[in-house]
Amino acid sequence: MNRLEETVSSWPVAGATLAGRTRRVYDRLAAVYPLSTMFFHSRAHRCALGASGLRDGMNVLEVATGSGEMFRRLVRANSGGMTVGLDLSPNMAARTQRAARRKFPAARTHCQAVDARHMPFRAETFDAIFCCYLLELLSAEDIVSTLCEFRRVLRDRGNLTMVLIGQNTATFNAVYKVLGKVAPAFWGRQVERRVPELIESVRFEILHDEVVVQTFYPSRVLVARK
Ligand SMILES: C[S@@+](CC[C@H](N)C(=O)[O-])C[C@H]1O[C@@H](n2cnc3c(N)ncnc32)[C@H](O)[C@@H]1O
């Protein structure tokens, strides 16, 4: 076992990925999920886009689109390029696709139900990758393999922009711990403090690191270059 594997296997997390249950729970919540984005995620989404270095005309991938609020920001900013989205939940992916096509009929967009751990794209397909609030839902081993997938499908010197749930507030952390125990497939558990080390271990260089708070909900925005 190498040092990285030792580090992740010592994390206090559920060993097996909860992917099946996660897909079912997010499938059921697809219609109401936009509220969560509006109250807790939209400010971090805006900061992530601003810090990402995205330029119109790129091939852009968003992993784990949820109900598509960030995806539509990306499509608007990349109206001359191609914007691809994926989510484990078919209902989330369908909702994202429908709304993006309705709002931006002329834009090149595509969204489908795909597991981020095994993405059906050739190496170096994308100029930029975005991924917000996904790693909390993956097992430690899957976080590492998903980061390796990001590296594989991103072109050289392309940017990976991630948003994680912040761990900088003791009360919030305590509440989150309880929520994560009650419904692990929906809330997952906080991993933000350990992720920068993992990003660097798969040979990304962190360019931007910012904490954003919205309605008491802390987020950490990271931009890393391959
Ligand atoms: C907390 S939500 C975040 C949604 C959105 N990114 C946002 O910023 O609001 C997590 C999303 O990750 C998706 N997800 C969970 N595991 C996944 C996986 N292995 N591959 C792709 N998507 C996954 C869920 O279906 C859900 O839509």
PDB file of C-alpha atoms and ligand atoms in Angstrom:
ATOM      1  CA  MET A   1       0.000   0.000   0.000  1.00  0.00           C
ATOM      2  CA  ASN A   2       1.527   3.389  -0.955  1.00  0.00           C
ATOM      3  CA  ARG A   3       1.383   6.543   1.183  1.00  0.00           C
ATOM      4  CA  LEU A   4      -1.644   7.993  -0.606  1.00  0.00           C
ATOM      5  CA  GLU A   5      -3.649   4.770  -0.262  1.00  0.00           C
ATOM      6  CA  GLU A   6      -2.734   4.614   3.425  1.00  0.00           C
ATOM      7  CA  THR A   7      -3.928   8.191   3.891  1.00  0.00           C
ATOM      8  CA  VAL A   8      -7.306   7.678   2.255  1.00  0.00           C
ATOM      9  CA  SER A   9      -7.974   4.289   3.787  1.00  0.00           C
ATOM     10  CA  SER A  10      -7.615   5.853   7.240  1.00  0.00           C
ATOM     11  CA  TRP A  11     -10.421   8.367   6.583  1.00  0.00           C
ATOM     12  CA  PRO A  12     -13.476   8.039   8.814  1.00  0.00           C
ATOM     13  CA  VAL A  13     -15.875   7.287   5.953  1.00  0.00           C
ATOM     14  CA  ALA A  14     -18.158   4.539   4.811  1.00  0.00           C
ATOM     15  CA  GLY A  15     -15.943   2.089   2.958  1.00  0.00           C
ATOM     16  CA  ALA A  16     -18.332   1.202   0.150  1.00  0.00           C
ATOM     17  CA  THR A  17     -19.603   3.848  -2.207  1.00  0.00           C
ATOM     18  CA  LEU A  18     -23.281   4.555  -1.766  1.00  0.00           C
ATOM     19  CA  ALA A  19     -23.766   5.121  -5.479  1.00  0.00           C
ATOM     20  CA  GLY A  20     -26.986   3.113  -5.898  1.00  0.00           C
ATOM     21  CA  ARG A  21     -28.745   4.841  -3.027  1.00  0.00           C
ATOM     22  CA  THR A  22     -27.309   8.215  -4.006  1.00  0.00           C
ATOM     23  CA  ARG A  23     -28.739   7.845  -7.491  1.00  0.00           C
ATOM     24  CA  ARG A  24     -32.182   6.955  -6.152  1.00  0.00           C
ATOM     25  CA  VAL A  25     -32.322   9.774  -3.634  1.00  0.00           C
ATOM     26  CA  TYR A  26     -31.166  12.453  -6.110  1.00  0.00           C
ATOM     27  CA  ASP A  27     -33.546  11.063  -8.725  1.00  0.00           C
ATOM     28  CA  ARG A  28     -36.452  11.605  -6.332  1.00  0.00           C
ATOM     29  CA  LEU A  29     -35.334  15.105  -5.376  1.00  0.00           C
ATOM     30  CA  ALA A  30     -34.603  16.411  -8.872  1.00  0.00           C
ATOM     31  CA  ALA A  31     -37.712  18.631  -9.000  1.00  0.00           C
ATOM     32  CA  VAL A  32     -37.029  20.427  -5.685  1.00  0.00           C
ATOM     33  CA  TYR A  33     -33.220  20.456  -5.763  1.00  0.00           C
ATOM     34  CA  PRO A  34     -32.991  23.922  -7.416  1.00  0.00           C
ATOM     35  CA  LEU A  35     -34.031  25.442  -4.050  1.00  0.00           C
ATOM     36  CA  SER A  36     -30.918  24.069  -2.399  1.00  0.00           C
ATOM     37  CA  THR A  37     -28.767  25.614  -5.114  1.00  0.00           C
ATOM     38  CA  MET A  38     -30.523  28.942  -4.783  1.00  0.00           C
ATOM     39  CA  PHE A  39     -30.022  29.170  -1.000  1.00  0.00           C
ATOM     40  CA  PHE A  40     -26.624  27.500  -0.558  1.00  0.00           C
ATOM     41  CA  HIS A  41     -24.651  27.065  -3.768  1.00  0.00           C
ATOM     42  CA  SER A  42     -25.256  29.938  -6.174  1.00  0.00           C
ATOM     43  CA  ARG A  43     -22.629  32.295  -4.720  1.00  0.00           C
ATOM     44  CA  ALA A  44     -19.939  29.607  -4.844  1.00  0.00           C
ATOM     45  CA  HIS A  45     -20.976  28.745  -8.414  1.00  0.00           C
ATOM     46  CA  ARG A  46     -20.521  32.371  -9.419  1.00  0.00           C
ATOM     47  CA  CYS A  47     -17.083  32.572  -7.753  1.00  0.00           C
ATOM     48  CA  ALA A  48     -16.019  29.264  -9.318  1.00  0.00           C
ATOM     49  CA  LEU A  49     -16.917  30.453 -12.799  1.00  0.00           C
ATOM     50  CA  GLY A  50     -15.128  33.772 -12.226  1.00  0.00           C
ATOM     51  CA  ALA A  51     -11.927  32.080 -11.019  1.00  0.00           C
ATOM     52  CA  SER A  52     -11.946  29.222 -13.539  1.00  0.00           C
ATOM     53  CA  GLY A  53     -10.282  30.919 -16.493  1.00  0.00           C
ATOM     54  CA  LEU A  54     -13.066  29.672 -18.804  1.00  0.00           C
ATOM     55  CA  ARG A  55     -13.036  31.329 -22.233  1.00  0.00           C
ATOM     56  CA  ASP A  56     -15.848  31.250 -24.757  1.00  0.00           C
ATOM     57  CA  GLY A  57     -15.290  28.582 -27.416  1.00  0.00           C
ATOM     58  CA  MET A  58     -13.880  25.884 -25.143  1.00  0.00           C
ATOM     59  CA  ASN A  59     -14.875  22.220 -24.763  1.00  0.00           C
ATOM     60  CA  VAL A  60     -16.229  22.275 -21.220  1.00  0.00           C
ATOM     61  CA  LEU A  61     -17.351  19.403 -18.974  1.00  0.00           C
ATOM     62  CA  GLU A  62     -19.420  19.722 -15.834  1.00  0.00           C
ATOM     63  CA  VAL A  63     -19.424  16.609 -13.647  1.00  0.00           C
ATOM     64  CA  ALA A  64     -22.414  16.060 -11.293  1.00  0.00           C
ATOM     65  CA  THR A  65     -24.622  18.827 -12.671  1.00  0.00           C
ATOM     66  CA  GLY A  66     -27.460  18.260 -10.205  1.00  0.00           C
ATOM     67  CA  SER A  67     -30.485  20.142 -11.523  1.00  0.00           C
ATOM     68  CA  GLY A  68     -28.337  22.246 -13.852  1.00  0.00           C
ATOM     69  CA  GLU A  69     -27.989  25.720 -12.325  1.00  0.00           C
ATOM     70  CA  MET A  70     -24.186  25.819 -12.753  1.00  0.00           C
ATOM     71  CA  PHE A  71     -24.520  24.108 -16.125  1.00  0.00           C
ATOM     72  CA  ARG A  72     -26.642  26.977 -17.443  1.00  0.00           C
ATOM     73  CA  ARG A  73     -24.060  29.494 -16.189  1.00  0.00           C
ATOM     74  CA  LEU A  74     -21.416  27.548 -18.102  1.00  0.00           C
ATOM     75  CA  VAL A  75     -23.495  27.385 -21.289  1.00  0.00           C
ATOM     76  CA  ARG A  76     -24.114  31.147 -21.115  1.00  0.00           C
ATOM     77  CA  ALA A  77     -20.377  31.864 -20.684  1.00  0.00           C
ATOM     78  CA  ASN A  78     -19.398  29.360 -23.369  1.00  0.00           C
ATOM     79  CA  SER A  79     -22.031  30.124 -26.016  1.00  0.00           C
ATOM     80  CA  GLY A  80     -19.554  29.608 -28.864  1.00  0.00           C
ATOM     81  CA  GLY A  81     -18.158  26.337 -27.508  1.00  0.00           C
ATOM     82  CA  MET A  82     -19.393  22.888 -26.510  1.00  0.00           C
ATOM     83  CA  THR A  83     -20.672  22.283 -22.985  1.00  0.00           C
ATOM     84  CA  VAL A  84     -21.149  18.715 -21.771  1.00  0.00           C
ATOM     85  CA  GLY A  85     -22.766  17.733 -18.473  1.00  0.00           C
ATOM     86  CA  LEU A  86     -23.189  14.469 -16.614  1.00  0.00           C
ATOM     87  CA  ASP A  87     -24.861  13.258 -13.472  1.00  0.00           C
ATOM     88  CA  LEU A  88     -25.344   9.845 -11.917  1.00  0.00           C
ATOM     89  CA  SER A  89     -29.074  10.529 -11.556  1.00  0.00           C
ATOM     90  CA  PRO A  90     -30.988  10.180 -14.846  1.00  0.00           C
ATOM     91  CA  ASN A  91     -33.663  12.613 -13.634  1.00  0.00           C
ATOM     92  CA  MET A  92     -31.055  15.260 -12.790  1.00  0.00           C
ATOM     93  CA  ALA A  93     -29.313  14.797 -16.146  1.00  0.00           C
ATOM     94  CA  ALA A  94     -32.617  14.963 -18.063  1.00  0.00           C
ATOM     95  CA  ARG A  95     -33.714  18.063 -16.197  1.00  0.00           C
ATOM     96  CA  THR A  96     -30.388  19.769 -16.857  1.00  0.00           C
ATOM     97  CA  GLN A  97     -30.530  18.900 -20.546  1.00  0.00           C
ATOM     98  CA  ARG A  98     -34.129  20.058 -20.964  1.00  0.00           C
ATOM     99  CA  ALA A  99     -33.622  23.394 -19.233  1.00  0.00           C
ATOM    100  CA  ALA A 100     -30.368  24.182 -21.068  1.00  0.00           C
ATOM    101  CA  ARG A 101     -31.908  23.393 -24.474  1.00  0.00           C
ATOM    102  CA  ARG A 102     -34.972  25.495 -23.670  1.00  0.00           C
ATOM    103  CA  LYS A 103     -32.945  28.478 -22.460  1.00  0.00           C
ATOM    104  CA  PHE A 104     -30.103  28.292 -24.979  1.00  0.00           C
ATOM    105  CA  PRO A 105     -31.538  26.594 -28.091  1.00  0.00           C
ATOM    106  CA  ALA A 106     -28.635  27.671 -30.299  1.00  0.00           C
ATOM    107  CA  ALA A 107     -25.874  26.523 -27.925  1.00  0.00           C
ATOM    108  CA  ARG A 108     -24.064  23.210 -28.322  1.00  0.00           C
ATOM    109  CA  THR A 109     -24.917  21.310 -25.142  1.00  0.00           C
ATOM    110  CA  HIS A 110     -25.230  17.710 -24.172  1.00  0.00           C
ATOM    111  CA  CYS A 111     -26.082  16.185 -20.827  1.00  0.00           C
ATOM    112  CA  GLN A 112     -26.410  12.538 -19.915  1.00  0.00           C
ATOM    113  CA  ALA A 113     -26.584  10.096 -17.015  1.00  0.00           C
ATOM    114  CA  VAL A 114     -23.018   8.918 -16.400  1.00  0.00           C
ATOM    115  CA  ASP A 115     -21.041   7.788 -13.363  1.00  0.00           C
ATOM    116  CA  ALA A 116     -18.121  10.180 -12.846  1.00  0.00           C
ATOM    117  CA  ARG A 117     -15.913   7.310 -11.761  1.00  0.00           C
ATOM    118  CA  HIS A 118     -15.830   5.878 -15.305  1.00  0.00           C
ATOM    119  CA  MET A 119     -16.395   8.532 -17.937  1.00  0.00           C
ATOM    120  CA  PRO A 120     -16.999   7.611 -21.585  1.00  0.00           C
ATOM    121  CA  PHE A 121     -14.648  10.230 -23.052  1.00  0.00           C
ATOM    122  CA  ARG A 122     -11.314   9.950 -24.797  1.00  0.00           C
ATOM    123  CA  ALA A 123      -8.193  11.256 -23.107  1.00  0.00           C
ATOM    124  CA  GLU A 124      -7.721  15.050 -23.236  1.00  0.00           C
ATOM    125  CA  THR A 125     -11.214  15.749 -24.627  1.00  0.00           C
ATOM    126  CA  PHE A 126     -11.913  18.853 -22.512  1.00  0.00           C
ATOM    127  CA  ASP A 127     -10.291  22.264 -22.077  1.00  0.00           C
ATOM    128  CA  ALA A 128     -11.913  22.806 -18.683  1.00  0.00           C
ATOM    129  CA  ILE A 129     -13.708  20.668 -16.082  1.00  0.00           C
ATOM    130  CA  PHE A 130     -16.075  21.831 -13.334  1.00  0.00           C
ATOM    131  CA  CYS A 131     -17.267  19.726 -10.412  1.00  0.00           C
ATOM    132  CA  CYS A 132     -19.285  21.142  -7.505  1.00  0.00           C
ATOM    133  CA  TYR A 133     -20.224  19.285  -4.307  1.00  0.00           C
ATOM    134  CA  LEU A 134     -19.612  15.767  -5.609  1.00  0.00           C
ATOM    135  CA  LEU A 135     -16.584  14.468  -3.691  1.00  0.00           C
ATOM    136  CA  GLU A 136     -18.542  14.466  -0.411  1.00  0.00           C
ATOM    137  CA  LEU A 137     -20.643  11.622  -1.859  1.00  0.00           C
ATOM    138  CA  LEU A 138     -17.790   9.351  -2.942  1.00  0.00           C
ATOM    139  CA  SER A 139     -15.777   6.855  -0.938  1.00  0.00           C
ATOM    140  CA  ALA A 140     -12.140   7.767  -0.299  1.00  0.00           C
ATOM    141  CA  GLU A 141     -10.892   5.377  -2.981  1.00  0.00           C
ATOM    142  CA  ASP A 142     -13.429   6.728  -5.470  1.00  0.00           C
ATOM    143  CA  ILE A 143     -12.334  10.314  -4.820  1.00  0.00           C
ATOM    144  CA  VAL A 144      -8.825   9.392  -5.913  1.00  0.00           C
ATOM    145  CA  SER A 145      -9.950   7.422  -8.966  1.00  0.00           C
ATOM    146  CA  THR A 146     -12.376  10.194  -9.995  1.00  0.00           C
ATOM    147  CA  LEU A 147      -9.624  12.810  -9.735  1.00  0.00           C
ATOM    148  CA  CYS A 148      -7.531  10.519 -11.977  1.00  0.00           C
ATOM    149  CA  GLU A 149     -10.456  10.411 -14.440  1.00  0.00           C
ATOM    150  CA  PHE A 150     -10.549  14.224 -14.417  1.00  0.00           C
ATOM    151  CA  ARG A 151      -6.845  14.277 -15.188  1.00  0.00           C
ATOM    152  CA  ARG A 152      -7.273  11.764 -18.003  1.00  0.00           C
ATOM    153  CA  VAL A 153     -10.064  13.613 -19.871  1.00  0.00           C
ATOM    154  CA  LEU A 154      -8.606  17.115 -19.345  1.00  0.00           C
ATOM    155  CA  ARG A 155      -6.116  18.500 -21.855  1.00  0.00           C
ATOM    156  CA  ASP A 156      -2.609  19.469 -20.795  1.00  0.00           C
ATOM    157  CA  ARG A 157      -2.573  22.765 -18.860  1.00  0.00           C
ATOM    158  CA  GLY A 158      -6.388  22.703 -18.686  1.00  0.00           C
ATOM    159  CA  ASN A 159      -8.093  23.853 -15.462  1.00  0.00           C
ATOM    160  CA  LEU A 160     -10.128  21.757 -13.043  1.00  0.00           C
ATOM    161  CA  THR A 161     -12.510  23.909 -10.972  1.00  0.00           C
ATOM    162  CA  MET A 162     -14.053  22.313  -7.902  1.00  0.00           C
ATOM    163  CA  VAL A 163     -16.398  23.407  -5.149  1.00  0.00           C
ATOM    164  CA  LEU A 164     -16.424  21.553  -1.833  1.00  0.00           C
ATOM    165  CA  ILE A 165     -18.461  21.955   1.324  1.00  0.00           C
ATOM    166  CA  GLY A 166     -16.322  24.031   3.707  1.00  0.00           C
ATOM    167  CA  GLN A 167     -15.147  22.691   7.069  1.00  0.00           C
ATOM    168  CA  ASN A 168     -14.141  25.973   8.649  1.00  0.00           C
ATOM    169  CA  THR A 169     -17.145  26.403  11.017  1.00  0.00           C
ATOM    170  CA  ALA A 170     -17.409  24.148  14.083  1.00  0.00           C
ATOM    171  CA  THR A 171     -21.202  24.415  14.466  1.00  0.00           C
ATOM    172  CA  PHE A 172     -21.822  23.751  10.804  1.00  0.00           C
ATOM    173  CA  ASN A 173     -19.478  20.751  10.952  1.00  0.00           C
ATOM    174  CA  ALA A 174     -21.346  19.325  13.946  1.00  0.00           C
ATOM    175  CA  VAL A 175     -24.718  19.688  12.198  1.00  0.00           C
ATOM    176  CA  TYR A 176     -23.324  18.212   9.002  1.00  0.00           C
ATOM    177  CA  LYS A 177     -21.994  15.197  10.863  1.00  0.00           C
ATOM    178  CA  VAL A 178     -25.460  14.418  12.190  1.00  0.00           C
ATOM    179  CA  LEU A 179     -27.101  14.914   8.778  1.00  0.00           C
ATOM    180  CA  GLY A 180     -24.486  12.659   7.199  1.00  0.00           C
ATOM    181  CA  LYS A 181     -25.260   9.905   9.700  1.00  0.00           C
ATOM    182  CA  VAL A 182     -29.017  10.195   9.129  1.00  0.00           C
ATOM    183  CA  ALA A 183     -28.881  10.211   5.309  1.00  0.00           C
ATOM    184  CA  PRO A 184     -25.365   9.389   4.069  1.00  0.00           C
ATOM    185  CA  ALA A 185     -26.472   8.829   0.468  1.00  0.00           C
ATOM    186  CA  PHE A 186     -27.736  12.412   0.277  1.00  0.00           C
ATOM    187  CA  TRP A 187     -25.350  14.386   2.514  1.00  0.00           C
ATOM    188  CA  GLY A 188     -22.187  12.296   2.347  1.00  0.00           C
ATOM    189  CA  ARG A 189     -19.529  13.694   4.675  1.00  0.00           C
ATOM    190  CA  GLN A 190     -17.168  16.664   4.618  1.00  0.00           C
ATOM    191  CA  VAL A 191     -13.843  16.055   2.905  1.00  0.00           C
ATOM    192  CA  GLU A 192     -12.681  19.557   2.043  1.00  0.00           C
ATOM    193  CA  ARG A 193      -9.614  19.681   4.326  1.00  0.00           C
ATOM    194  CA  ARG A 194      -8.068  16.614   2.740  1.00  0.00           C
ATOM    195  CA  VAL A 195      -8.857  17.275  -0.885  1.00  0.00           C
ATOM    196  CA  PRO A 196      -6.088  19.776  -1.765  1.00  0.00           C
ATOM    197  CA  GLU A 197      -3.483  17.152  -0.877  1.00  0.00           C
ATOM    198  CA  LEU A 198      -5.247  14.589  -3.056  1.00  0.00           C
ATOM    199  CA  ILE A 199      -5.532  17.017  -5.976  1.00  0.00           C
ATOM    200  CA  GLU A 200      -1.797  17.654  -5.784  1.00  0.00           C
ATOM    201  CA  SER A 201      -1.049  13.949  -5.442  1.00  0.00           C
ATOM    202  CA  VAL A 202      -2.578  13.359  -8.878  1.00  0.00           C
ATOM    203  CA  ARG A 203      -0.310  16.097 -10.282  1.00  0.00           C
ATOM    204  CA  PHE A 204      -2.532  19.146 -10.422  1.00  0.00           C
ATOM    205  CA  GLU A 205      -1.200  22.524  -9.328  1.00  0.00           C
ATOM    206  CA  ILE A 206      -3.639  24.575  -7.219  1.00  0.00           C
ATOM    207  CA  LEU A 207      -3.948  28.103  -8.634  1.00  0.00           C
ATOM    208  CA  HIS A 208      -6.875  29.517  -6.669  1.00  0.00           C
ATOM    209  CA  ASP A 209      -8.292  28.724  -3.225  1.00  0.00           C
ATOM    210  CA  GLU A 210     -11.209  30.703  -1.790  1.00  0.00           C
ATOM    211  CA  VAL A 211     -13.823  30.285   0.931  1.00  0.00           C
ATOM    212  CA  VAL A 212     -17.358  31.513   0.193  1.00  0.00           C
ATOM    213  CA  VAL A 213     -20.253  31.626   2.669  1.00  0.00           C
ATOM    214  CA  GLN A 214     -23.945  31.761   1.742  1.00  0.00           C
ATOM    215  CA  THR A 215     -26.788  31.440   4.272  1.00  0.00           C
ATOM    216  CA  PHE A 216     -24.320  30.049   6.899  1.00  0.00           C
ATOM    217  CA  TYR A 217     -23.231  27.372   4.407  1.00  0.00           C
ATOM    218  CA  PRO A 218     -19.476  27.464   3.733  1.00  0.00           C
ATOM    219  CA  SER A 219     -17.974  26.392   0.419  1.00  0.00           C
ATOM    220  CA  ARG A 220     -14.392  26.160  -0.746  1.00  0.00           C
ATOM    221  CA  VAL A 221     -13.602  26.975  -4.371  1.00  0.00           C
ATOM    222  CA  LEU A 222     -10.437  25.436  -5.798  1.00  0.00           C
ATOM    223  CA  VAL A 223      -8.997  25.896  -9.279  1.00  0.00           C
ATOM    224  CA  ALA A 224      -6.157  23.542 -10.227  1.00  0.00           C
ATOM    225  CA  ARG A 225      -4.137  23.261 -13.423  1.00  0.00           C
ATOM    226  CA  LYS A 226      -3.115  19.955 -14.998  1.00  0.00           C
TER     227      LYS A 226
HETATM  228  C1  LIG B   1     -24.854  17.732  -3.812  1.00  0.00           C
HETATM  229  S1  LIG B   1     -25.419  17.509  -5.450  1.00  0.00           S
HETATM  230  C2  LIG B   1     -24.578  18.836  -6.272  1.00  0.00           C
HETATM  231  C3  LIG B   1     -25.238  19.266  -7.536  1.00  0.00           C
HETATM  232  C4  LIG B   1     -24.610  20.455  -8.257  1.00  0.00           C
HETATM  233  N1  LIG B   1     -23.261  20.145  -8.674  1.00  0.00           N
HETATM  234  C5  LIG B   1     -24.607  21.704  -7.439  1.00  0.00           C
HETATM  235  O1  LIG B   1     -23.585  22.371  -7.360  1.00  0.00           O
HETATM  236  O2  LIG B   1     -25.670  22.082  -6.890  1.00  0.00           O
HETATM  237  C6  LIG B   1     -24.491  16.095  -5.944  1.00  0.00           C
HETATM  238  C7  LIG B   1     -24.830  15.548  -7.312  1.00  0.00           C
HETATM  239  O3  LIG B   1     -23.841  14.559  -7.617  1.00  0.00           O
HETATM  240  C8  LIG B   1     -24.477  13.506  -8.296  1.00  0.00           C
HETATM  241  N2  LIG B   1     -23.609  12.315  -8.151  1.00  0.00           N
HETATM  242  C9  LIG B   1     -23.417  11.562  -7.052  1.00  0.00           C
HETATM  243  N3  LIG B   1     -22.545  10.566  -7.302  1.00  0.00           N
HETATM  244  C10 LIG B   1     -22.179  10.701  -8.602  1.00  0.00           C
HETATM  245  C11 LIG B   1     -21.317   9.979  -9.468  1.00  0.00           C
HETATM  246  N4  LIG B   1     -20.640   8.892  -9.037  1.00  0.00           N
HETATM  247  N5  LIG B   1     -21.189  10.380 -10.759  1.00  0.00           N
HETATM  248  C12 LIG B   1     -21.870  11.462 -11.205  1.00  0.00           C
HETATM  249  N6  LIG B   1     -22.702  12.195 -10.428  1.00  0.00           N
HETATM  250  C13 LIG B   1     -22.858  11.827  -9.149  1.00  0.00           C
HETATM  251  C14 LIG B   1     -25.837  13.387  -7.631  1.00  0.00           C
HETATM  252  O4  LIG B   1     -26.753  12.683  -8.440  1.00  0.00           O
HETATM  253  C15 LIG B   1     -26.185  14.858  -7.412  1.00  0.00           C
HETATM  254  O5  LIG B   1     -26.917  15.375  -8.494  1.00  0.00           O
END
